[in-house]
Amino acid sequence: AQSVTQPDIHITVSEGASLELRCNYSYGATPYLFWYVQSPGQGLQLLLKYFSGDTLVQGIKGFEAEFKRSQSSFNLRKPSVHWSDAAEYFCAGARNTGTASKLTFGTGTRLQVTL
Amino acid sequence: KAGVTQTPRYLIKTRGQQVTLSCSPISGHRSVSWYQQTPGQGLQFLFEYFSETQRNKGNFPGRFSGRQFSNSRSEMNVSTLELGDSALYLCASSPGGGMNTEAFFGQGTRLTVV
């Protein structure tokens, strides 16, 4: 069965520090991969996506993610965190059948930013 | 371009009642997917509709159903509500056809069952 794992439930970083959120996937073939962010009581906003090609993908708000097939990982990074980045982050995967209309989500990582 | 619109934003229902949630996708998008988000189970896929037909289905009981209209708007219905149905219900729209398309989410409907 397909699965997406986010090993870290909660991470705290200082404003200005770098950030890396981990995501591992288990799919029969390389899936589509996504990172979404959710503020309290809100919907999900797409940060970035990987379909194929370049393994380093750039997203919005200064985020990037690197796809590593050998490690089945798709970790999210940001060089300098801002207080407004505090939110919950979800990694998601979908079978690479053309459309990402059935997503499997990780359990999420809650990011806290200290000033 | 308007985003995904879900109505209502908040609902309070009594156990045993039924409820209908609505989702209007991004203009031109033909696929609508529904997800349930709870603290215990996280984000779980309910079902997807494409061109008025259910194309994918998650592992939820038959009390959860949906439909899609010719204008791609979708409704989700939950009958005989249980306390455990309290959740944030999220709708996502995507073009539905072709390759390499992502899903865009609405703000969700917060359902509380008392």
mmCIF file of N, CA and C in Angstrom, chain A residues 32 34 36 38 41-44 46 49 51-52 88 90 96-103 105-106, chain B residues 9 31 33 35 37 43 45 48 55-57 88 90 94 96 98-103 105-107:
data_model
loop_
_atom_site.group_PDB
_atom_site.id
_atom_site.type_symbol
_atom_site.label_atom_id
_atom_site.label_comp_id
_atom_site.label_asym_id
_atom_site.label_seq_id
_atom_site.Cartn_x
_atom_site.Cartn_y
_atom_site.Cartn_z
ATOM 1 N N TYR A 32 3.995 11.127 -7.611
ATOM 2 C CA TYR A 32 3.988 12.573 -7.549
ATOM 3 C C TYR A 32 4.113 12.917 -6.059
ATOM 4 N N PHE A 34 4.181 16.177 -3.020
ATOM 5 C CA PHE A 34 3.759 17.544 -2.747
ATOM 6 C C PHE A 34 4.051 17.896 -1.295
ATOM 7 N N TYR A 36 2.288 20.654 1.394
ATOM 8 C CA TYR A 36 1.228 21.618 1.666
ATOM 9 C C TYR A 36 1.460 22.216 3.048
ATOM 10 N N GLN A 38 -0.652 24.307 6.268
ATOM 11 C CA GLN A 38 -1.980 24.603 6.806
ATOM 12 C C GLN A 38 -1.862 25.462 8.058
ATOM 13 N N GLY A 41 -7.198 26.113 11.417
ATOM 14 C CA GLY A 41 -8.567 26.308 10.949
ATOM 15 C C GLY A 41 -8.708 26.619 9.475
ATOM 16 N N GLN A 42 -7.622 26.515 8.752
ATOM 17 C CA GLN A 42 -7.645 26.860 7.329
ATOM 18 C C GLN A 42 -7.466 25.623 6.459
ATOM 19 N N GLY A 43 -7.602 25.856 5.152
ATOM 20 C CA GLY A 43 -7.368 24.778 4.206
ATOM 21 C C GLY A 43 -5.878 24.576 3.966
ATOM 22 N N LEU A 44 -5.566 23.826 2.944
ATOM 23 C CA LEU A 44 -4.187 23.499 2.613
ATOM 24 C C LEU A 44 -3.714 24.350 1.450
ATOM 25 N N LEU A 46 -0.689 24.792 -1.339
ATOM 26 C CA LEU A 46 0.395 24.067 -1.988
ATOM 27 C C LEU A 46 1.676 24.886 -1.951
ATOM 28 N N LYS A 49 5.737 21.092 -5.679
ATOM 29 C CA LYS A 49 5.334 19.805 -6.227
ATOM 30 C C LYS A 49 6.491 19.189 -7.006
ATOM 31 N N PHE A 51 6.917 16.219 -10.026
ATOM 32 C CA PHE A 51 6.315 15.228 -10.916
ATOM 33 C C PHE A 51 7.399 14.350 -11.519
ATOM 34 N N SER A 52 8.440 14.984 -12.041
ATOM 35 C CA SER A 52 9.561 14.264 -12.632
ATOM 36 C C SER A 52 10.633 15.303 -12.946
ATOM 37 N N GLU A 88 1.322 24.045 10.231
ATOM 38 C CA GLU A 88 1.493 22.602 10.101
ATOM 39 C C GLU A 88 1.787 22.290 8.637
ATOM 40 N N PHE A 90 2.345 19.406 5.617
ATOM 41 C CA PHE A 90 1.975 18.064 5.207
ATOM 42 C C PHE A 90 2.680 17.691 3.920
ATOM 43 N N ASN A 96 1.585 8.196 -9.979
ATOM 44 C CA ASN A 96 1.951 8.993 -11.146
ATOM 45 C C ASN A 96 1.155 8.581 -12.374
ATOM 46 N N THR A 97 -0.177 8.635 -12.210
ATOM 47 C CA THR A 97 -1.045 8.220 -13.306
ATOM 48 C C THR A 97 -1.626 9.418 -14.035
ATOM 49 N N GLY A 98 -1.098 10.596 -13.773
ATOM 50 C CA GLY A 98 -1.524 11.756 -14.537
ATOM 51 C C GLY A 98 -2.151 12.851 -13.707
ATOM 52 N N THR A 99 -2.971 12.478 -12.739
ATOM 53 C CA THR A 99 -3.653 13.508 -11.982
ATOM 54 C C THR A 99 -3.529 13.224 -10.495
ATOM 55 N N ALA A 100 -3.277 14.263 -9.749
ATOM 56 C CA ALA A 100 -3.082 14.096 -8.311
ATOM 57 C C ALA A 100 -4.388 14.270 -7.575
ATOM 58 N N SER A 101 -5.398 13.519 -7.973
ATOM 59 C CA SER A 101 -6.714 13.709 -7.375
ATOM 60 C C SER A 101 -6.976 12.770 -6.213
ATOM 61 N N LYS A 102 -6.078 11.863 -5.921
ATOM 62 C CA LYS A 102 -6.214 10.997 -4.757
ATOM 63 C C LYS A 102 -4.882 11.033 -4.021
ATOM 64 N N LEU A 103 -4.818 11.879 -3.015
ATOM 65 C CA LEU A 103 -3.577 12.088 -2.286
ATOM 66 C C LEU A 103 -3.528 11.248 -1.020
ATOM 67 N N PHE A 105 -1.625 11.427 2.521
ATOM 68 C CA PHE A 105 -0.920 12.420 3.321
ATOM 69 C C PHE A 105 -0.108 11.781 4.437
ATOM 70 N N GLY A 106 0.989 12.445 4.778
ATOM 71 C CA GLY A 106 1.671 12.122 6.016
ATOM 72 C C GLY A 106 0.886 12.702 7.186
ATOM 73 N N ARG B 9 -18.967 27.219 6.108
ATOM 74 C CA ARG B 9 -17.666 27.097 6.767
ATOM 75 C C ARG B 9 -17.787 26.335 8.081
ATOM 76 N N SER B 31 -12.365 17.820 -11.786
ATOM 77 C CA SER B 31 -12.217 16.819 -10.723
ATOM 78 C C SER B 31 -12.378 17.464 -9.361
ATOM 79 N N SER B 33 -12.210 16.306 -5.267
ATOM 80 C CA SER B 33 -11.936 15.267 -4.272
ATOM 81 C C SER B 33 -12.312 15.782 -2.894
ATOM 82 N N TYR B 35 -11.790 15.185 1.386
ATOM 83 C CA TYR B 35 -10.944 14.632 2.432
ATOM 84 C C TYR B 35 -11.544 14.955 3.793
ATOM 85 N N GLN B 37 -10.427 15.486 7.755
ATOM 86 C CA GLN B 37 -9.259 15.725 8.623
ATOM 87 C C GLN B 37 -9.692 15.702 10.081
ATOM 88 N N LEU B 43 -5.422 13.330 7.692
ATOM 89 C CA LEU B 43 -6.113 13.616 6.437
ATOM 90 C C LEU B 43 -6.365 12.317 5.687
ATOM 91 N N PHE B 45 -8.573 10.418 2.471
ATOM 92 C CA PHE B 45 -9.302 10.574 1.228
ATOM 93 C C PHE B 45 -10.666 9.909 1.328
ATOM 94 N N GLU B 48 -13.469 10.852 -5.021
ATOM 95 C CA GLU B 48 -13.216 11.818 -6.077
ATOM 96 C C GLU B 48 -14.298 11.684 -7.133
ATOM 97 N N ARG B 55 -14.831 8.516 -9.417
ATOM 98 C CA ARG B 55 -13.683 7.886 -10.066
ATOM 99 C C ARG B 55 -12.806 7.132 -9.071
ATOM 100 N N ASN B 56 -12.770 7.604 -7.833
ATOM 101 C CA ASN B 56 -11.993 6.938 -6.792
ATOM 102 C C ASN B 56 -12.774 6.992 -5.494
ATOM 103 N N LYS B 57 -12.508 6.023 -4.636
ATOM 104 C CA LYS B 57 -13.220 5.982 -3.374
ATOM 105 C C LYS B 57 -12.267 5.523 -2.277
ATOM 106 N N LEU B 88 -12.856 18.403 10.070
ATOM 107 C CA LEU B 88 -12.752 19.407 9.014
ATOM 108 C C LEU B 88 -12.825 18.657 7.693
ATOM 109 N N LEU B 90 -12.435 18.799 3.780
ATOM 110 C CA LEU B 90 -11.747 19.602 2.776
ATOM 111 C C LEU B 90 -12.077 19.094 1.382
ATOM 112 N N SER B 94 -9.003 19.833 -9.174
ATOM 113 C CA SER B 94 -7.893 19.742 -10.113
ATOM 114 C C SER B 94 -8.486 19.628 -11.510
ATOM 115 N N GLY B 96 -8.171 17.419 -13.682
ATOM 116 C CA GLY B 96 -8.751 16.085 -13.805
ATOM 117 C C GLY B 96 -8.264 15.296 -14.993
ATOM 118 N N GLY B 98 -5.239 14.900 -18.329
ATOM 119 C CA GLY B 98 -3.869 15.249 -18.684
ATOM 120 C C GLY B 98 -2.875 14.841 -17.607
ATOM 121 N N MET B 99 -1.675 15.273 -17.761
ATOM 122 C CA MET B 99 -0.596 14.847 -16.892
ATOM 123 C C MET B 99 -0.159 15.979 -15.964
ATOM 124 N N ASN B 100 0.420 15.556 -14.849
ATOM 125 C CA ASN B 100 1.111 16.486 -13.971
ATOM 126 C C ASN B 100 0.253 17.654 -13.512
ATOM 127 N N THR B 101 -0.838 17.306 -12.887
ATOM 128 C CA THR B 101 -1.717 18.364 -12.379
ATOM 129 C C THR B 101 -1.846 18.224 -10.870
ATOM 130 N N GLU B 102 -1.803 19.371 -10.197
ATOM 131 C CA GLU B 102 -1.899 19.340 -8.750
ATOM 132 C C GLU B 102 -3.303 19.675 -8.285
ATOM 133 N N ALA B 103 -3.560 19.444 -7.006
ATOM 134 C CA ALA B 103 -4.859 19.709 -6.406
ATOM 135 C C ALA B 103 -4.808 20.987 -5.578
ATOM 136 N N PHE B 105 -6.897 23.235 -2.673
ATOM 137 C CA PHE B 105 -7.860 22.994 -1.616
ATOM 138 C C PHE B 105 -8.667 24.233 -1.254
ATOM 139 N N GLY B 106 -9.886 23.976 -0.808
ATOM 140 C CA GLY B 106 -10.712 25.016 -0.232
ATOM 141 C C GLY B 106 -10.380 25.225 1.237
ATOM 142 N N GLN B 107 -11.127 26.130 1.888
ATOM 143 C CA GLN B 107 -10.884 26.449 3.291
ATOM 144 C C GLN B 107 -11.477 25.405 4.230
#
